[in-house]
PDB file of C-alpha atoms in Angstrom:
ATOM      1  CA  MET A  15       0.045   0.340   0.057  1.00 69.00           C
ATOM      2  CA  ASN A  16       1.910   3.651  -1.461  1.00 90.00           C
ATOM      3  CA  SER A  17       1.942   5.822   1.930  1.00 94.00           C
ATOM      4  CA  ARG A  18      -0.654   8.783   0.723  1.00 93.00           C
ATOM      5  CA  LEU A  19      -3.129   5.797   0.752  1.00 94.00           C
ATOM      6  CA  ALA A  20      -1.719   4.751   3.930  1.00 94.00           C
ATOM      7  CA  ALA A  21      -2.629   8.523   5.440  1.00 95.00           C
ATOM      8  CA  ILE A  22      -5.841   8.435   3.921  1.00 94.00           C
ATOM      9  CA  GLN A  23      -7.307   5.377   5.629  1.00 95.00           C
ATOM     10  CA  GLU A  24      -6.034   6.672   8.875  1.00 96.00           C
ATOM     11  CA  PHE A  25      -6.869  10.321   8.221  1.00 95.00           C
ATOM     12  CA  GLU A  26     -10.617   8.755   7.598  1.00 95.00           C
ATOM     13  CA  SER A  27     -10.330   5.991  10.653  1.00 96.00           C
ATOM     14  CA  THR A  28      -8.806   9.504  12.681  1.00 95.00           C
ATOM     15  CA  LEU A  29     -12.014  11.482  11.421  1.00 94.00           C
ATOM     16  CA  ARG A  30     -14.510   9.007  12.023  1.00 96.00           C
ATOM     17  CA  VAL A  31     -13.609   8.757  16.054  1.00 97.00           C
ATOM     18  CA  VAL A  32     -13.021  12.287  16.392  1.00 95.00           C
ATOM     19  CA  PHE A  33     -16.756  13.015  14.905  1.00 94.00           C
ATOM     20  CA  ARG A  34     -18.077   9.711  17.219  1.00 96.00           C
ATOM     21  CA  SER A  35     -16.470  10.791  20.225  1.00 95.00           C
ATOM     22  CA  ILE A  36     -17.591  15.047  20.086  1.00 94.00           C
ATOM     23  CA  HIS A  37     -21.407  13.358  19.385  1.00 93.00           C
ATOM     24  CA  LYS A  38     -21.306  11.211  22.375  1.00 94.00           C
ATOM     25  CA  ASP A  39     -19.936  14.843  25.039  1.00 95.00           C
ATOM     26  CA  LEU A  40     -22.617  16.716  22.978  1.00 92.00           C
ATOM     27  CA  SER A  41     -25.288  13.633  23.452  1.00 92.00           C
ATOM     28  CA  ASP A  42     -24.141  14.183  27.959  1.00 93.00           C
ATOM     29  CA  LEU A  43     -24.103  17.753  27.569  1.00 91.00           C
ATOM     30  CA  LEU A  44     -27.352  17.657  26.654  1.00 90.00           C
ATOM     31  CA  GLY A  45     -28.972  14.806  28.589  1.00 88.00           C
ATOM     32  CA  ASP A  46     -31.790  13.545  29.187  1.00 88.00           C
ATOM     33  CA  GLN A  47     -33.738  15.953  28.088  1.00 87.00           C
ATOM     34  CA  MET A  48     -33.351  16.315  24.380  1.00 93.00           C
ATOM     35  CA  THR A  49     -32.511  14.317  21.413  1.00 93.00           C
ATOM     36  CA  MET A  50     -29.756  15.315  18.924  1.00 92.00           C
ATOM     37  CA  ALA A  51     -32.821  16.552  16.483  1.00 94.00           C
ATOM     38  CA  GLU A  52     -34.760  18.170  18.094  1.00 95.00           C
ATOM     39  CA  TYR A  53     -31.092  20.957  19.275  1.00 94.00           C
ATOM     40  CA  HIS A  54     -30.647  20.717  15.944  1.00 94.00           C
ATOM     41  CA  VAL A  55     -33.846  21.694  15.391  1.00 95.00           C
ATOM     42  CA  LEU A  56     -34.181  24.229  17.859  1.00 95.00           C
ATOM     43  CA  LYS A  57     -30.779  26.324  16.838  1.00 94.00           C
ATOM     44  CA  ILE A  58     -31.575  26.480  13.671  1.00 95.00           C
ATOM     45  CA  LEU A  59     -34.906  28.572  15.079  1.00 96.00           C
ATOM     46  CA  HIS A  60     -33.595  30.104  17.568  1.00 96.00           C
ATOM     47  CA  ARG A  61     -31.412  31.533  14.832  1.00 94.00           C
ATOM     48  CA  ASP A  62     -33.995  32.289  12.062  1.00 92.00           C
ATOM     49  CA  GLY A  63     -37.236  32.682  14.476  1.00 85.00           C
ATOM     50  CA  SER A  64     -39.388  31.017  12.957  1.00 89.00           C
ATOM     51  CA  LEU A  65     -39.521  29.161   9.921  1.00 91.00           C
ATOM     52  CA  ARG A  66     -42.213  26.559   7.952  1.00 90.00           C
ATOM     53  CA  ILE A  67     -42.269  23.385   9.090  1.00 89.00           C
ATOM     54  CA  THR A  68     -41.005  22.815   4.919  1.00 89.00           C
ATOM     55  CA  ASP A  69     -38.150  24.736   4.664  1.00 91.00           C
ATOM     56  CA  LEU A  70     -36.586  23.402   8.181  1.00 93.00           C
ATOM     57  CA  ALA A  71     -36.708  19.530   7.180  1.00 93.00           C
ATOM     58  CA  HIS A  72     -35.253  21.369   3.593  1.00 93.00           C
ATOM     59  CA  ASP A  73     -32.249  22.437   5.754  1.00 92.00           C
ATOM     60  CA  LEU A  74     -31.949  20.214   7.932  1.00 93.00           C
ATOM     61  CA  GLY A  75     -32.170  17.839   4.969  1.00 93.00           C
ATOM     62  CA  VAL A  76     -34.429  14.642   6.356  1.00 95.00           C
ATOM     63  CA  SER A  77     -38.649  14.582   5.417  1.00 94.00           C
ATOM     64  CA  LEU A  78     -41.261  16.461   6.813  1.00 91.00           C
ATOM     65  CA  SER A  79     -42.869  13.799   9.073  1.00 93.00           C
ATOM     66  CA  HIS A  80     -39.132  13.885  10.902  1.00 95.00           C
ATOM     67  CA  VAL A  81     -39.438  17.061  11.061  1.00 93.00           C
ATOM     68  CA  THR A  82     -42.616  16.598  12.730  1.00 93.00           C
ATOM     69  CA  ASN A  83     -42.224  14.389  14.957  1.00 95.00           C
ATOM     70  CA  VAL A  84     -39.231  15.933  16.881  1.00 96.00           C
ATOM     71  CA  THR A  85     -41.582  19.672  16.731  1.00 95.00           C
ATOM     72  CA  ASP A  86     -44.370  17.172  18.004  1.00 96.00           C
ATOM     73  CA  ARG A  87     -41.551  16.529  20.756  1.00 96.00           C
ATOM     74  CA  LEU A  88     -40.038  19.653  20.500  1.00 97.00           C
ATOM     75  CA  GLU A  89     -43.919  21.440  21.455  1.00 96.00           C
ATOM     76  CA  ASP A  90     -45.076  19.959  24.093  1.00 96.00           C
ATOM     77  CA  LYS A  91     -41.837  20.113  26.062  1.00 96.00           C
ATOM     78  CA  GLY A  92     -42.812  24.563  25.444  1.00 97.00           C
ATOM     79  CA  TRP A  93     -39.946  25.540  23.341  1.00 97.00           C
ATOM     80  CA  VAL A  94     -41.835  25.782  20.400  1.00 97.00           C
ATOM     81  CA  VAL A  95     -45.110  26.702  18.612  1.00 96.00           C
ATOM     82  CA  ARG A  96     -46.811  26.378  15.890  1.00 93.00           C
ATOM     83  CA  ARG A  97     -48.700  29.015  14.187  1.00 90.00           C
ATOM     84  CA  ARG A  98     -49.905  29.811  10.946  1.00 85.00           C
ATOM     85  CA  SER A  99     -48.827  31.981   8.647  1.00 76.00           C
ATOM     86  CA  GLU A 100     -49.642  35.610   8.043  1.00 77.00           C
ATOM     87  CA  ARG A 101     -47.536  35.383   4.678  1.00 78.00           C
ATOM     88  CA  ASP A 102     -49.488  32.394   3.862  1.00 76.00           C
ATOM     89  CA  ARG A 103     -52.926  30.730   5.832  1.00 75.00           C
ATOM     90  CA  ARG A 104     -52.327  27.369   4.619  1.00 76.00           C
ATOM     91  CA  SER A 105     -49.199  26.807   6.020  1.00 80.00           C
ATOM     92  CA  VAL A 106     -47.598  26.486   9.158  1.00 83.00           C
ATOM     93  CA  GLU A 107     -45.076  28.217  10.502  1.00 90.00           C
ATOM     94  CA  LEU A 108     -42.559  27.282  13.576  1.00 93.00           C
ATOM     95  CA  HIS A 109     -41.198  29.760  16.325  1.00 94.00           C
ATOM     96  CA  ILE A 110     -39.152  29.571  19.841  1.00 96.00           C
ATOM     97  CA  THR A 111     -41.086  29.728  22.740  1.00 96.00           C
ATOM     98  CA  GLU A 112     -38.778  32.675  25.303  1.00 96.00           C
ATOM     99  CA  ALA A 113     -38.676  28.514  27.294  1.00 96.00           C
ATOM    100  CA  GLY A 114     -37.357  28.088  24.430  1.00 96.00           C
ATOM    101  CA  ARG A 115     -34.961  30.363  24.223  1.00 96.00           C
ATOM    102  CA  GLU A 116     -33.689  30.557  26.895  1.00 96.00           C
ATOM    103  CA  ARG A 117     -33.064  26.690  26.838  1.00 95.00           C
ATOM    104  CA  MET A 118     -31.131  27.142  23.770  1.00 95.00           C
ATOM    105  CA  ASP A 119     -28.875  30.241  24.875  1.00 96.00           C
ATOM    106  CA  GLN A 120     -28.041  28.073  28.487  1.00 94.00           C
ATOM    107  CA  LEU A 121     -27.026  25.181  25.391  1.00 94.00           C
ATOM    108  CA  LEU A 122     -24.982  27.210  24.149  1.00 94.00           C
ATOM    109  CA  ARG A 123     -23.606  28.772  26.637  1.00 95.00           C
ATOM    110  CA  GLU A 124     -22.369  25.487  27.120  1.00 95.00           C
ATOM    111  CA  LYS A 125     -21.063  23.925  24.074  1.00 94.00           C
ATOM    112  CA  GLU A 126     -18.577  26.320  23.755  1.00 96.00           C
ATOM    113  CA  LYS A 127     -17.495  26.362  27.197  1.00 96.00           C
ATOM    114  CA  TYR A 128     -16.918  22.169  25.670  1.00 96.00           C
ATOM    115  CA  PHE A 129     -15.029  23.290  23.074  1.00 96.00           C
ATOM    116  CA  GLN A 130     -12.694  26.083  24.950  1.00 96.00           C
ATOM    117  CA  GLU A 131     -11.997  23.278  27.319  1.00 95.00           C
ATOM    118  CA  LYS A 132     -11.101  20.231  24.094  1.00 95.00           C
ATOM    119  CA  LEU A 133      -9.440  22.318  22.157  1.00 96.00           C
ATOM    120  CA  SER A 134      -7.300  24.109  24.963  1.00 96.00           C
ATOM    121  CA  SER A 135      -4.291  22.193  24.833  1.00 97.00           C
ATOM    122  CA  LEU A 136      -3.489  23.658  20.219  1.00 96.00           C
ATOM    123  CA  PRO A 137      -2.984  27.278  20.010  1.00 97.00           C
ATOM    124  CA  THR A 138      -5.839  29.929  17.923  1.00 97.00           C
ATOM    125  CA  GLU A 139      -3.463  29.013  15.514  1.00 97.00           C
ATOM    126  CA  THR A 140      -2.708  25.430  14.928  1.00 97.00           C
ATOM    127  CA  ILE A 141      -7.547  25.733  14.640  1.00 96.00           C
ATOM    128  CA  HIS A 142      -6.487  28.174  12.372  1.00 97.00           C
ATOM    129  CA  THR A 143      -5.102  25.926  10.397  1.00 96.00           C
ATOM    130  CA  LEU A 144      -7.551  22.900  10.759  1.00 95.00           C
ATOM    131  CA  ASN A 145     -10.143  25.507  10.195  1.00 95.00           C
ATOM    132  CA  ASP A 146      -8.670  25.514   6.607  1.00 95.00           C
ATOM    133  CA  LEU A 147      -8.009  22.348   6.060  1.00 94.00           C
ATOM    134  CA  LEU A 148     -11.486  20.694   6.272  1.00 93.00           C
ATOM    135  CA  LYS A 149     -12.894  23.590   4.807  1.00 95.00           C
ATOM    136  CA  ARG A 150     -10.594  23.176   2.055  1.00 94.00           C
ATOM    137  CA  LEU A 151     -12.775  19.064   1.703  1.00 90.00           C
ATOM    138  CA  ILE A 152     -15.970  20.524   1.142  1.00 91.00           C
TER     139      ILE A 152
END
């Protein structure tokens, strides 16, 4: 096996382990109160304020039924509400509630602290380099 292929295989393996580790840590951070799917929906609504369910499904790259199920759970928790669109009464928009915004603010602070600690051993320039290298892959 040539060295480039070996390096690519090692990169794939390392990337998988890093992503799995971060996913597990972030799931632990969310605890029992929220699933990762709920987090992603709430994060987008936190950023955008409100969206049609179809637009949210498109943004997340998931089915409408998946977003509907996640939305049902978020609504039961009081973190989002459904409202008829004022622009198009046929469509329904999701809106983040104040409780949802507060929960998301807390999670974003906890996530920022997590990444600060996770990357604390790396100099800032190394983090910039890592970002630049990863962006080349997309």
